[in-house]
Coordinates of C-alpha atoms (C1' of nucleotides) in Angstrom, one line a residue:
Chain A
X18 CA -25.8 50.8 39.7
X19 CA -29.3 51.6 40.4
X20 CA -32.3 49.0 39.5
X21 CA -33.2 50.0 35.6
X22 CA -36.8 48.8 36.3
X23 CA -36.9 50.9 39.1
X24 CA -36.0 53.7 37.1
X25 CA -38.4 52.7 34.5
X26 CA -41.9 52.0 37.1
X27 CA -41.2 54.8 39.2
X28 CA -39.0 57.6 37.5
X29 CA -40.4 60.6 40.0
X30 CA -38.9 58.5 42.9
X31 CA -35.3 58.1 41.6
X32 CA -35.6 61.7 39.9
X33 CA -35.9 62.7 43.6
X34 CA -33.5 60.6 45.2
X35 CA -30.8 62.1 42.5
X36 CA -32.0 65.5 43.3
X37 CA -31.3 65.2 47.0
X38 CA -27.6 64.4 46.3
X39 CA -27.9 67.7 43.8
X40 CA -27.6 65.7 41.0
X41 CA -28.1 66.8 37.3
X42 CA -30.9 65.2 36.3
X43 CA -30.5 65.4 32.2
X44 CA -28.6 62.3 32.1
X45 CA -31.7 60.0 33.9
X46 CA -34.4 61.9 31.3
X47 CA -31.9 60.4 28.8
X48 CA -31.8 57.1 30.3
X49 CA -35.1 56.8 30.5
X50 CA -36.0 56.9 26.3
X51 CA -32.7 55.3 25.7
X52 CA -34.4 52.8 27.4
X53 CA -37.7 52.5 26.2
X54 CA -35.7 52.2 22.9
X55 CA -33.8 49.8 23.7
X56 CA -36.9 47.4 24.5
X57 CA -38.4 48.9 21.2
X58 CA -35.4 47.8 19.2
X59 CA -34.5 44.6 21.5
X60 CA -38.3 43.2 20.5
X61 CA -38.3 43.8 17.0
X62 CA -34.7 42.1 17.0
X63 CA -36.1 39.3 18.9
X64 CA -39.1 38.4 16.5
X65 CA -36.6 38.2 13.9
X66 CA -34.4 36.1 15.4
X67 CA -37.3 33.7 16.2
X68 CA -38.3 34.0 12.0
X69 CA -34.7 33.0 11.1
X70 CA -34.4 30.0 13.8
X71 CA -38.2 28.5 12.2
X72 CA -36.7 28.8 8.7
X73 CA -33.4 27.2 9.3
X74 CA -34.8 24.5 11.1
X75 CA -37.3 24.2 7.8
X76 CA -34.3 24.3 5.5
X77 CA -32.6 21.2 7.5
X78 CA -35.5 19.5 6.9
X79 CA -36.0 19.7 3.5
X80 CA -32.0 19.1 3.0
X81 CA -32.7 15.4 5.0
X82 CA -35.5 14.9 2.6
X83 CA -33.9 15.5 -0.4
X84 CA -35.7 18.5 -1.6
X85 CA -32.8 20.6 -2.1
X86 CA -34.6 23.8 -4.3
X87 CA -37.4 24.2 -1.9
X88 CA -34.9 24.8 0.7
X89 CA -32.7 27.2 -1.2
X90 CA -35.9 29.5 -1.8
X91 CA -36.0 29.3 1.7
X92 CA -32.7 30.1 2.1
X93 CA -32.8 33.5 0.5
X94 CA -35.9 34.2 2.5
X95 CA -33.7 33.9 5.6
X96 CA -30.9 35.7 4.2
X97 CA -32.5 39.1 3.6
X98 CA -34.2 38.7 7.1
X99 CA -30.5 38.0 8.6
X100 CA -29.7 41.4 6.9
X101 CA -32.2 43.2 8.7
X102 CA -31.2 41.4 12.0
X103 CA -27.8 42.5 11.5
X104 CA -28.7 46.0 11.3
X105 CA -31.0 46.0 14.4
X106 CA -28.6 44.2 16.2
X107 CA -25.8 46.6 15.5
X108 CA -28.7 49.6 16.8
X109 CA -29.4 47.3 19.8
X110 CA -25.8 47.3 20.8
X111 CA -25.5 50.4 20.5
X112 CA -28.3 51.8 22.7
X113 CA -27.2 49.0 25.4
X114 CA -24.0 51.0 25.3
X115 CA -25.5 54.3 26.2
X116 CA -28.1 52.6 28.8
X117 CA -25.0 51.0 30.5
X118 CA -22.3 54.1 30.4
X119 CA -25.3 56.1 32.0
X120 CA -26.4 53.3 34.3
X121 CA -22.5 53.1 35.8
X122 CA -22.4 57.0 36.2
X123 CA -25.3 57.6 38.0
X124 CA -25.0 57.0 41.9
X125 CA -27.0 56.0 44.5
X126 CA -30.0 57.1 46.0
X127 CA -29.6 57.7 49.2
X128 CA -31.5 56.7 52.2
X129 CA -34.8 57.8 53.7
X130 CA -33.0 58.4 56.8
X131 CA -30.0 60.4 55.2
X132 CA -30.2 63.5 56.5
X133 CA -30.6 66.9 53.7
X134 CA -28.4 68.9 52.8
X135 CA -26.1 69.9 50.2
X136 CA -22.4 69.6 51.7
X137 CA -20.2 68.8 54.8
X138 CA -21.6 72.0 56.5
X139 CA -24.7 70.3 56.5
X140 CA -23.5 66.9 58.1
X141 CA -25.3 66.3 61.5
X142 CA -23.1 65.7 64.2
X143 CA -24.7 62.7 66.4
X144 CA -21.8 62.3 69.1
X145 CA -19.1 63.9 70.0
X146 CA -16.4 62.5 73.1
X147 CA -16.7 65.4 75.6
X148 CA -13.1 67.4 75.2
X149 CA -12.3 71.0 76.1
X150 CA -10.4 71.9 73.0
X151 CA -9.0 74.7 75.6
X152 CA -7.9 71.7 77.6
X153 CA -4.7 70.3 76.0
X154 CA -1.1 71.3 77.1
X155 CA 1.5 72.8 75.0
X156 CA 3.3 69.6 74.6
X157 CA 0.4 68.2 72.7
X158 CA 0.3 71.0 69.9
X159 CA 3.3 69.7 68.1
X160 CA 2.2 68.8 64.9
X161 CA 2.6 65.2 64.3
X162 CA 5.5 65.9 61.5
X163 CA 7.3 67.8 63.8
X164 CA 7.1 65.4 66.7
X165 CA 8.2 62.5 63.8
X166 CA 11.6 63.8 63.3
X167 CA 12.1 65.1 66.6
X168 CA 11.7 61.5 67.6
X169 CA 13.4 60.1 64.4
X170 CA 10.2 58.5 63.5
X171 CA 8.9 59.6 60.3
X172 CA 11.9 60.2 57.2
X173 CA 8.9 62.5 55.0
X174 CA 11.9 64.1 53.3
X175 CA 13.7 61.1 52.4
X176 CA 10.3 59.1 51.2
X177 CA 10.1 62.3 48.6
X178 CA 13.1 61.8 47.7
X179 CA 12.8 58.2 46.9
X180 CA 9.0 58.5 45.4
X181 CA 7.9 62.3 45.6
X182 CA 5.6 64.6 47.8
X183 CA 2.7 62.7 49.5
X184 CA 4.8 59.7 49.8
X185 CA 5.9 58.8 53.6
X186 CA 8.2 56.7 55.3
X187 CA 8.1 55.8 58.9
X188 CA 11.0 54.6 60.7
X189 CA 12.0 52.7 64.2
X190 CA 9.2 52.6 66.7
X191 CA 7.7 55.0 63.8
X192 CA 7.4 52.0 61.8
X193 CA 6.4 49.6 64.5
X194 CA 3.8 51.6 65.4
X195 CA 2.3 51.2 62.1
X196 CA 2.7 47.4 61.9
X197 CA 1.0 47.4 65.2
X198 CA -1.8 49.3 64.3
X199 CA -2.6 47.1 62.1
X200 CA -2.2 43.4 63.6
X201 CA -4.5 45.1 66.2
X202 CA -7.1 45.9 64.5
X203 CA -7.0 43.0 62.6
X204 CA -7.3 40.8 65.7
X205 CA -10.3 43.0 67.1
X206 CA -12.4 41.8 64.4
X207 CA -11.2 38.2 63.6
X208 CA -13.6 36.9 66.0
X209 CA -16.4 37.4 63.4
X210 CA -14.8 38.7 60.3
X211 CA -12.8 36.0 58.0
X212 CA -9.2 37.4 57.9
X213 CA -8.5 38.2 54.0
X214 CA -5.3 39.4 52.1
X215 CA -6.2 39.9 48.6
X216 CA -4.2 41.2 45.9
X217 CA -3.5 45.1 45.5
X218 CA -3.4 45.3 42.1
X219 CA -6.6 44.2 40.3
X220 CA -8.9 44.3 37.0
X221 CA -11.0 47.0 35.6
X222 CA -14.4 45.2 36.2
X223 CA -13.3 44.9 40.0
X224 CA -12.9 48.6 39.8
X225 CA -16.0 49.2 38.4
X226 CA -18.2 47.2 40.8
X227 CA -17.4 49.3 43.4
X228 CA -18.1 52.3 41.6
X229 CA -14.6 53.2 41.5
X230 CA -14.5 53.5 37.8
X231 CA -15.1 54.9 35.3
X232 CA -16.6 57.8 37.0
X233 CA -13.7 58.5 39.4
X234 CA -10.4 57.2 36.5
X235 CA -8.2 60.0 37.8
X236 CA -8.1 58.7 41.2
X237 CA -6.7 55.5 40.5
X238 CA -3.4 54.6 39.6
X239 CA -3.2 52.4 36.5
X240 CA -0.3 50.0 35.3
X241 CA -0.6 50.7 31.8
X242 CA 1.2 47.7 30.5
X243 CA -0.4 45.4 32.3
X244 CA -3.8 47.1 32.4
X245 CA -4.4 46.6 36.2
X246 CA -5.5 49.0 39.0
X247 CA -3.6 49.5 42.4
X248 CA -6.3 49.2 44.7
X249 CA -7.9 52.7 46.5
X250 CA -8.8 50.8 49.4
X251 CA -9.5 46.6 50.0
X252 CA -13.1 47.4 49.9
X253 CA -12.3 46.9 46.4
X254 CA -11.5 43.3 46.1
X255 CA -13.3 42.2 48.8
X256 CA -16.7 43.8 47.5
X257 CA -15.7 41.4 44.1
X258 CA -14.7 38.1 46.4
X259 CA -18.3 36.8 45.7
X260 CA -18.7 38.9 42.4
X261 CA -20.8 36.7 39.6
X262 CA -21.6 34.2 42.3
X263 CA -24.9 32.6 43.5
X264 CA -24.5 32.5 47.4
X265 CA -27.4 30.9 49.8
X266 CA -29.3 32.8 52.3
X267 CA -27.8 30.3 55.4
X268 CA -24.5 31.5 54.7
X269 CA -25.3 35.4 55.3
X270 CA -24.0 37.4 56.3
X271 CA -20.3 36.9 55.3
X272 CA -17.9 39.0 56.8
X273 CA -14.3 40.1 56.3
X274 CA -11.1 41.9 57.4
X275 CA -8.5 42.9 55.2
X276 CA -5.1 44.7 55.7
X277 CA -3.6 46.6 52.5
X278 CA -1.8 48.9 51.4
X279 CA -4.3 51.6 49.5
X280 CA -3.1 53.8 46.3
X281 CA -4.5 57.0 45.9
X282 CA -3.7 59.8 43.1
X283 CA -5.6 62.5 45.3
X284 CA -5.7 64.5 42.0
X285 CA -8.4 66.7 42.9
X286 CA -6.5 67.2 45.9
X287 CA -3.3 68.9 44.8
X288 CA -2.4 71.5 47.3
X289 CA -4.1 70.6 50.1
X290 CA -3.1 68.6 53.7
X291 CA 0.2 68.3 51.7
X292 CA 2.4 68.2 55.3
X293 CA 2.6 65.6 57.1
X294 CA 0.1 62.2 56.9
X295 CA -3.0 64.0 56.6
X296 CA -3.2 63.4 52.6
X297 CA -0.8 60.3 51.3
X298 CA -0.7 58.8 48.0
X299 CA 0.4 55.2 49.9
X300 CA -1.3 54.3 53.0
X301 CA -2.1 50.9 55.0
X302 CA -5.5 50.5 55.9
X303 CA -7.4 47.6 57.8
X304 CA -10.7 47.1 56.3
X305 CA -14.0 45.5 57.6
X306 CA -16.9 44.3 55.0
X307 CA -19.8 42.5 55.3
X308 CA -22.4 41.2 52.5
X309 CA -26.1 40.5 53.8
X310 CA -29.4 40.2 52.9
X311 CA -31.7 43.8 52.6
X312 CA -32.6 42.8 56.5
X313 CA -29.6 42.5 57.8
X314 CA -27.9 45.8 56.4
X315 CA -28.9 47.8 59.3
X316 CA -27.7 45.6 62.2
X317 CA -24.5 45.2 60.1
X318 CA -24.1 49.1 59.6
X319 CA -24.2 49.6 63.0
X320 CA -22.1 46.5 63.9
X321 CA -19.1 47.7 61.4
X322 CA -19.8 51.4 63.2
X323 CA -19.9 50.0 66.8
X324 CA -16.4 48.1 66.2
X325 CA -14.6 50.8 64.1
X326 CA -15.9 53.3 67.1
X327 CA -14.8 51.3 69.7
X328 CA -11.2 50.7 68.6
X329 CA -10.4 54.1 68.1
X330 CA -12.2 54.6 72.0
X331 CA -9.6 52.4 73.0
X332 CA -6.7 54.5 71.7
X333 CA -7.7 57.1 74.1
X334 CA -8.3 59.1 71.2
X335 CA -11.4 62.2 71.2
X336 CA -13.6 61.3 68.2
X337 CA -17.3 62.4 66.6
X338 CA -19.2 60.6 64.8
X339 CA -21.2 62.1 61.6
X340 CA -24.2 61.3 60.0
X341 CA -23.2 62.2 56.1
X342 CA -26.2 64.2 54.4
X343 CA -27.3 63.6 51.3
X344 CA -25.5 66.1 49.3
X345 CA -22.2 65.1 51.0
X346 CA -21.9 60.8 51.0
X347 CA -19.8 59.0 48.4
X348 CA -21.0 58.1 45.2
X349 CA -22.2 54.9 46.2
X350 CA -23.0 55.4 49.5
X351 CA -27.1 55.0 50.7
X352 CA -26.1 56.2 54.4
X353 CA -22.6 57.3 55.4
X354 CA -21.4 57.8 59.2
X355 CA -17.7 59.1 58.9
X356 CA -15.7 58.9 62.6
X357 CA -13.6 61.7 63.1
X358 CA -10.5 61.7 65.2
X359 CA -9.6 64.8 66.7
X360 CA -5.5 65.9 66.4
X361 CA -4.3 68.1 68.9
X362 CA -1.0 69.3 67.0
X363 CA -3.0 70.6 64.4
X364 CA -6.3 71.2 65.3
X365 CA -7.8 69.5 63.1
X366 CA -11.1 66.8 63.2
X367 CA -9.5 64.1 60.9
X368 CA -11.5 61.7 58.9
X369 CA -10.3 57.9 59.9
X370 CA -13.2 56.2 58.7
X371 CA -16.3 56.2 56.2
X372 CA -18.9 53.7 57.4
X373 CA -21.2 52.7 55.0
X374 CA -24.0 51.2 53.5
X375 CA -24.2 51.1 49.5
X376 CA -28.1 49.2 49.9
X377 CA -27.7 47.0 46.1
X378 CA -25.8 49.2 44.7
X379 CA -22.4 48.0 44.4
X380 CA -23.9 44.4 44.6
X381 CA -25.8 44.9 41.6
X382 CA -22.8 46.1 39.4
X383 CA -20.8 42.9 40.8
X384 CA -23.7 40.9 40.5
X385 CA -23.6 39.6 43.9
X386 CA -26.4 37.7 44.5
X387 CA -28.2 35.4 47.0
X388 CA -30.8 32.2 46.8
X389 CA -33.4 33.0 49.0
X390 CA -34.6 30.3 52.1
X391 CA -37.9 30.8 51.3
X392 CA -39.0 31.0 47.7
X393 CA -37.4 31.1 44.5
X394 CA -35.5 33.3 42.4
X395 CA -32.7 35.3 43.7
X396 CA -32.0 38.6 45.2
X397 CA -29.3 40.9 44.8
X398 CA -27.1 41.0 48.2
X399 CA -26.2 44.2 50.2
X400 CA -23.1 45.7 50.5
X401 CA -21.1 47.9 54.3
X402 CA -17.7 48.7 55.0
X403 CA -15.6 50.5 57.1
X404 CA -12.2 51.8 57.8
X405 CA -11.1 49.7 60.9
X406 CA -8.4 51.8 61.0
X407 CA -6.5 54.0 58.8
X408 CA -3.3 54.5 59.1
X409 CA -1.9 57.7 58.8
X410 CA -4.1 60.0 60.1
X411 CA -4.5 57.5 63.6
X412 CA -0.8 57.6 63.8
X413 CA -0.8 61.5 63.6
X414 CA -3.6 61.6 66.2
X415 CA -1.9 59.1 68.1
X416 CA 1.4 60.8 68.1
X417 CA 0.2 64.6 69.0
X418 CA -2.8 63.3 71.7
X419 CA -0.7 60.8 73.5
X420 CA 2.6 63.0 73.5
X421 CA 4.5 63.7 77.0
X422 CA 6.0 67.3 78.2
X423 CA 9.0 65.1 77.7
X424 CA 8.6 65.2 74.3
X425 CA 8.4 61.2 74.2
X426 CA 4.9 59.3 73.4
X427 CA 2.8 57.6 75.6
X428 CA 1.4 54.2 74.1
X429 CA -1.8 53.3 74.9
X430 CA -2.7 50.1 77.0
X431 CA -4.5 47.6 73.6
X432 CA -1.0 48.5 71.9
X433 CA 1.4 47.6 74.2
X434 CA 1.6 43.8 73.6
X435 CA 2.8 45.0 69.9
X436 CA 5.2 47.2 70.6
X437 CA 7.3 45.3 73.5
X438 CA 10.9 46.1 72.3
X439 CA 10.0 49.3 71.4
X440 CA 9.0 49.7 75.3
X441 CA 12.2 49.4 77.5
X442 CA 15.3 51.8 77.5
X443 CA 15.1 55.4 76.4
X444 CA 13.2 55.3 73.0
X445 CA 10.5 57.6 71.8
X446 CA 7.5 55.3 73.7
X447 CA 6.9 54.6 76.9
Chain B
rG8 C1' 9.2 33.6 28.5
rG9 C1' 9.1 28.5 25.6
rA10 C1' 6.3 23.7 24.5
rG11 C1' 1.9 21.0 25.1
rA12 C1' -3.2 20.0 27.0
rG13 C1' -7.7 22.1 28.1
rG14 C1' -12.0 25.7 29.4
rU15 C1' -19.6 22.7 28.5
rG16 C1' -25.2 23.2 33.5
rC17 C1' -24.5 22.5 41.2
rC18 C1' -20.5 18.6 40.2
rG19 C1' -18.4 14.8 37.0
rG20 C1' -18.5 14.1 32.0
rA21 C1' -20.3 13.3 26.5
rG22 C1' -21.2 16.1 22.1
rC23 C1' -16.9 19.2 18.7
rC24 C1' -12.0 16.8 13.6
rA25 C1' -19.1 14.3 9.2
rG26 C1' -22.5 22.3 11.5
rG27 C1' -29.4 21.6 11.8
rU28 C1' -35.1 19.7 16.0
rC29 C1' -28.6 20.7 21.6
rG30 C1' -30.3 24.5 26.9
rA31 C1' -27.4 20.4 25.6
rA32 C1' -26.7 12.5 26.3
rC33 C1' -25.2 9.8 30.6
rG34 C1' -23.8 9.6 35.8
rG35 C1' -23.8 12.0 40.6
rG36 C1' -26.0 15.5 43.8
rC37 C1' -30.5 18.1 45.2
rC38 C1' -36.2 18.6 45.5
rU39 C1' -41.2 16.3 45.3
rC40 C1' -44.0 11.9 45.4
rC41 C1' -44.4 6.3 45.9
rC42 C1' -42.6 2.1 48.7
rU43 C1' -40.8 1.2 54.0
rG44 C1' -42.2 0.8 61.5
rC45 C1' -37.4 4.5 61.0
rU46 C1' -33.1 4.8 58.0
rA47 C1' -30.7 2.7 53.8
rA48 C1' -31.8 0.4 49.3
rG49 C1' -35.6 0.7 45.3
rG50 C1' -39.5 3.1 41.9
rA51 C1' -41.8 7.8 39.2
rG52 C1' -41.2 12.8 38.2
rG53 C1' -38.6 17.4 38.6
rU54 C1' -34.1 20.4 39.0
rG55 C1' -30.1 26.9 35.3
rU56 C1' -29.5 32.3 34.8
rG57 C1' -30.6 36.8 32.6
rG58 C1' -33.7 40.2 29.1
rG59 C1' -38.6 41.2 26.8
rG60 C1' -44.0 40.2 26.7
rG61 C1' -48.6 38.3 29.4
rC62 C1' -53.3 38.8 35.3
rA63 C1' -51.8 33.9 34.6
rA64 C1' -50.9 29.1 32.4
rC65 C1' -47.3 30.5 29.2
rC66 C1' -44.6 32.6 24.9
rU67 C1' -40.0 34.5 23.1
rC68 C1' -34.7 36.0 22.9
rA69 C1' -29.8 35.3 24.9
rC70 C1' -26.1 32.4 27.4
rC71 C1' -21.6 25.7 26.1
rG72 C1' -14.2 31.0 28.7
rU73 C1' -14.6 36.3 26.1
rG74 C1' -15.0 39.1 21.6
rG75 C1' -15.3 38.9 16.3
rG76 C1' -16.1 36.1 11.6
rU77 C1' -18.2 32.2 8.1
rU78 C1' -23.3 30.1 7.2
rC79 C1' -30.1 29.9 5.7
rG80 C1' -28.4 27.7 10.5
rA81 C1' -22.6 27.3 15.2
rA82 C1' -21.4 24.3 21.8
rU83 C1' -19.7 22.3 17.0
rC84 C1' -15.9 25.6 11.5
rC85 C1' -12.2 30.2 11.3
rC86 C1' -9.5 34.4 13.8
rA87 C1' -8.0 37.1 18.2
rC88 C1' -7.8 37.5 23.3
rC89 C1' -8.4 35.7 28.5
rC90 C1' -7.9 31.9 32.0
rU91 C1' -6.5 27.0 34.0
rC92 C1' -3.3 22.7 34.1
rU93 C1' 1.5 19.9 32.9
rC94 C1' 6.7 20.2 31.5
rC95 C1' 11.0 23.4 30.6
rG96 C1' 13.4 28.1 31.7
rC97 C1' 13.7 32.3 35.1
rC98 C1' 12.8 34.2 40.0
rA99 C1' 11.3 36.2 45.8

RNA sequence: GGAGAGGUGCCGGAGCCAGGUCGAACGGGCCUCCCUGCUAAGGAGGUGUGGGGGCAACCUCACCGUGGGUUCGAAUCCCACCCUCUCCGCCA
């Protein structure tokens, strides 16, 4: 949610920040005199309000002293201004109503630094792991679905069976290779990050502070009955850990890791990356977040960047690194860097992480804020995350880069203290 | 799921079942000052968040789980909902 007193001092500024995301710009022209309205309306409301109060408070007193009639004269006085209230009040809420649904929808600016430019064509690339795409040997261009049953690893049939198309199941080393995944990179990060598993299924309003809703409903599944959300990804209760709390400046930044499983409807998506794990509607992902102050955001930026990089460096896996333009970073997003993994079997650069920095955006829809060391008042906090590691698409990369002419796969060295049983004998790892 | 109890400021805890000057007694904590060789003890004062207005001192509105209602006036009365706790039932 952006500042409404920023948008209300300097209008040209946001107006601009929108435009570089190619944003319409009608609905902030509206917001704007919705909310000089809203102050219009709020003050006469407010004077009111202040005329009742004196004249009740008169009434008591004559009531103590006995002079009943003087204070029903009174009393009429204040009734027809209590009309009047009633009817501002009712205008009030409604232009709060408009100011908000506006306020939720628009995104955020994004950052000085964000490079232009109006889609992922635009994105500038600012590393990329030397590899000769000419350079891999047949046995590596397997697509990873292919090498799954081969190996006996991945049932995709069967999981459609049991739950429909974009649903997976992984089985044997397949399987262990997920849970593995993920206990590693959980312990890569426990060493600063505060080891979290939070519910799945959560409210609207935790939705909604991430941005997640209502802009983006079809995306999220939604347990009717019990009017709760399955979680996209755990950036979504851990951005709401703190939410509505007053936090001190000594204890920032606070860090976490989480491991969950993430729900996605992919409705926008139907039709596309629909073999294999490219596009699931179930995934395990291992999340790391961090709230700060303003100063800290960029050292923490490229802290989550540095240690999502590094794991998937450790992999042995080929990835880029992209700095998001403007036109192309999340709703929420200031400054994006997405990591990209690159998969062998089908040629493909696949996204395994979005790194970013949301500036006070999602922290001032969860009203996350902080008590300042110096001064009074409080400040809205900061909000970064990234994707650890994501599951599915790692595993695919995993599978095709690391496979053997044998047609078995190679684990690399960090996961082999995981996968022990899976290790010895004839299996699909070595 | 059934029965009961309860949700008040940083914490504890009054006020509510006699509605009025209650943003809220009292205690603790915390901050400033005084006292003291230092600390403790003791003394004085202060200590919420958010919106609007003002250069400022300050003024004003809202907030006692949430949302409605009654009333000139609601933390206090009425209704609905949410949450917590205890017991019973059920269950991994």
């Amino acid at each position: 949610m952006l500042d409404l007193r920023l948008i209300r001092n300097d209008p040209d500024s946001v107006r601009a920040g929108l435009a570089r995301r190619g944003e319409d710009l009608a609905a902030l022209d509206r917001l704007v005199e919705l909310d000089a309205e809203q102050r219009t309306l709020t003050a006469e409301r407010d004077a009111l309000r202040a005329e009742i109060r004196s004249l009740s408070n008169q009434v008591g007193a004559l009531h103590r002293d006995q002079r009943a009639d003087e204070a029903a004269a009174l009393q009429e006085e204040s009734r027809a201004l209590g009309q009047q209230e009633k009817d501002l009040d009712a205008r009030c809420d409604e232009v709060a109503l408009a100011v908000r649904d506006i306020l939720l929808r628009l995104p955020n600016l994004p950052a000085v630094d964000c490079p232009d430019g109006g889609g992922e064509a635009d994105n500038v690339v600012v590393r990329v792991e030397d590899h000769d795409a000419a350079g891999y040997a047949d046995h590596q261009r397997v697509p990873h679905w292919e090498v799954g049953e081969q190996l006996g690893i991945l049932d995709v049939e069967r999981a459609v069976k049991l739950s429909g198309s974009m649903f997976v199941m992984y089985r044997g080393a397949g399987a262990a290779l997920v849970r593995a995944l993920c206990q590693l990179a959980i312990d890569r990060n426990v060493d600063l990050y505060e080891e979290v598993r939070p519910p799945t299924l959560v409210r609207t309003d935790t939705l909604v502070s991430t941005g997640h809703l209502p802009k983006f409903v079809d995306e999220a599944y939604h347990l009717e009955r019990d009017d709760l959300w399955a979680i996209p990804t755990a950036e979504v209760p851990l951005t709401s850990l703190h939410r509505d709390e007053l936090l001190d400046e000594a204890d920032l930044p606070r860090r976490f890791v989480a491991h969950t499983s993430c729900f996605r409807r992919e409705a926008g998506s139907a039709g596309k990356d629909t073999r294999g794990l490219l596009r699931v509607h179930e995934f395990d992902k291992v999340e790391i977040l961090a709230l700060g102050t303003p100063e800290q955001a960029a050292d923490l930026h490229a802290e989550i960047l540095g240690r999502a990089e590094g794991l998937i460096r450790d992999l042995g896996l080929v990835h880029r690194v992209l700095d998001l333009c403007a036109g192309d970073i999340g709703n929420s997003a200031a400054r994006t860097f997405d990591i990209e993994v690159y998969a062998p079997g089908v040629d493909q650069w696949l996204e395994v992480s979005s790194v970013s920095w949301f500036s006070d955006y999602q922290a001032r829809r969860a009203n996350l804020r902080y008590r300042p060391e110096s001064g009074k008042g409080t400040e809205v906090l900061h909000t970064l995350n990234g994707s650890a590691l994501a599951v599915p698409r790692v595993w695919a990369a995993l599978v095709e880069t690391h496979r053997t002419p044998d047609g078995t796969i190679r684990i690399p060295e960090p996961l082999r203290p995981y996968l022990q049983p899976y290790l010895v004998g004839d299996g699909p790892f070595r």
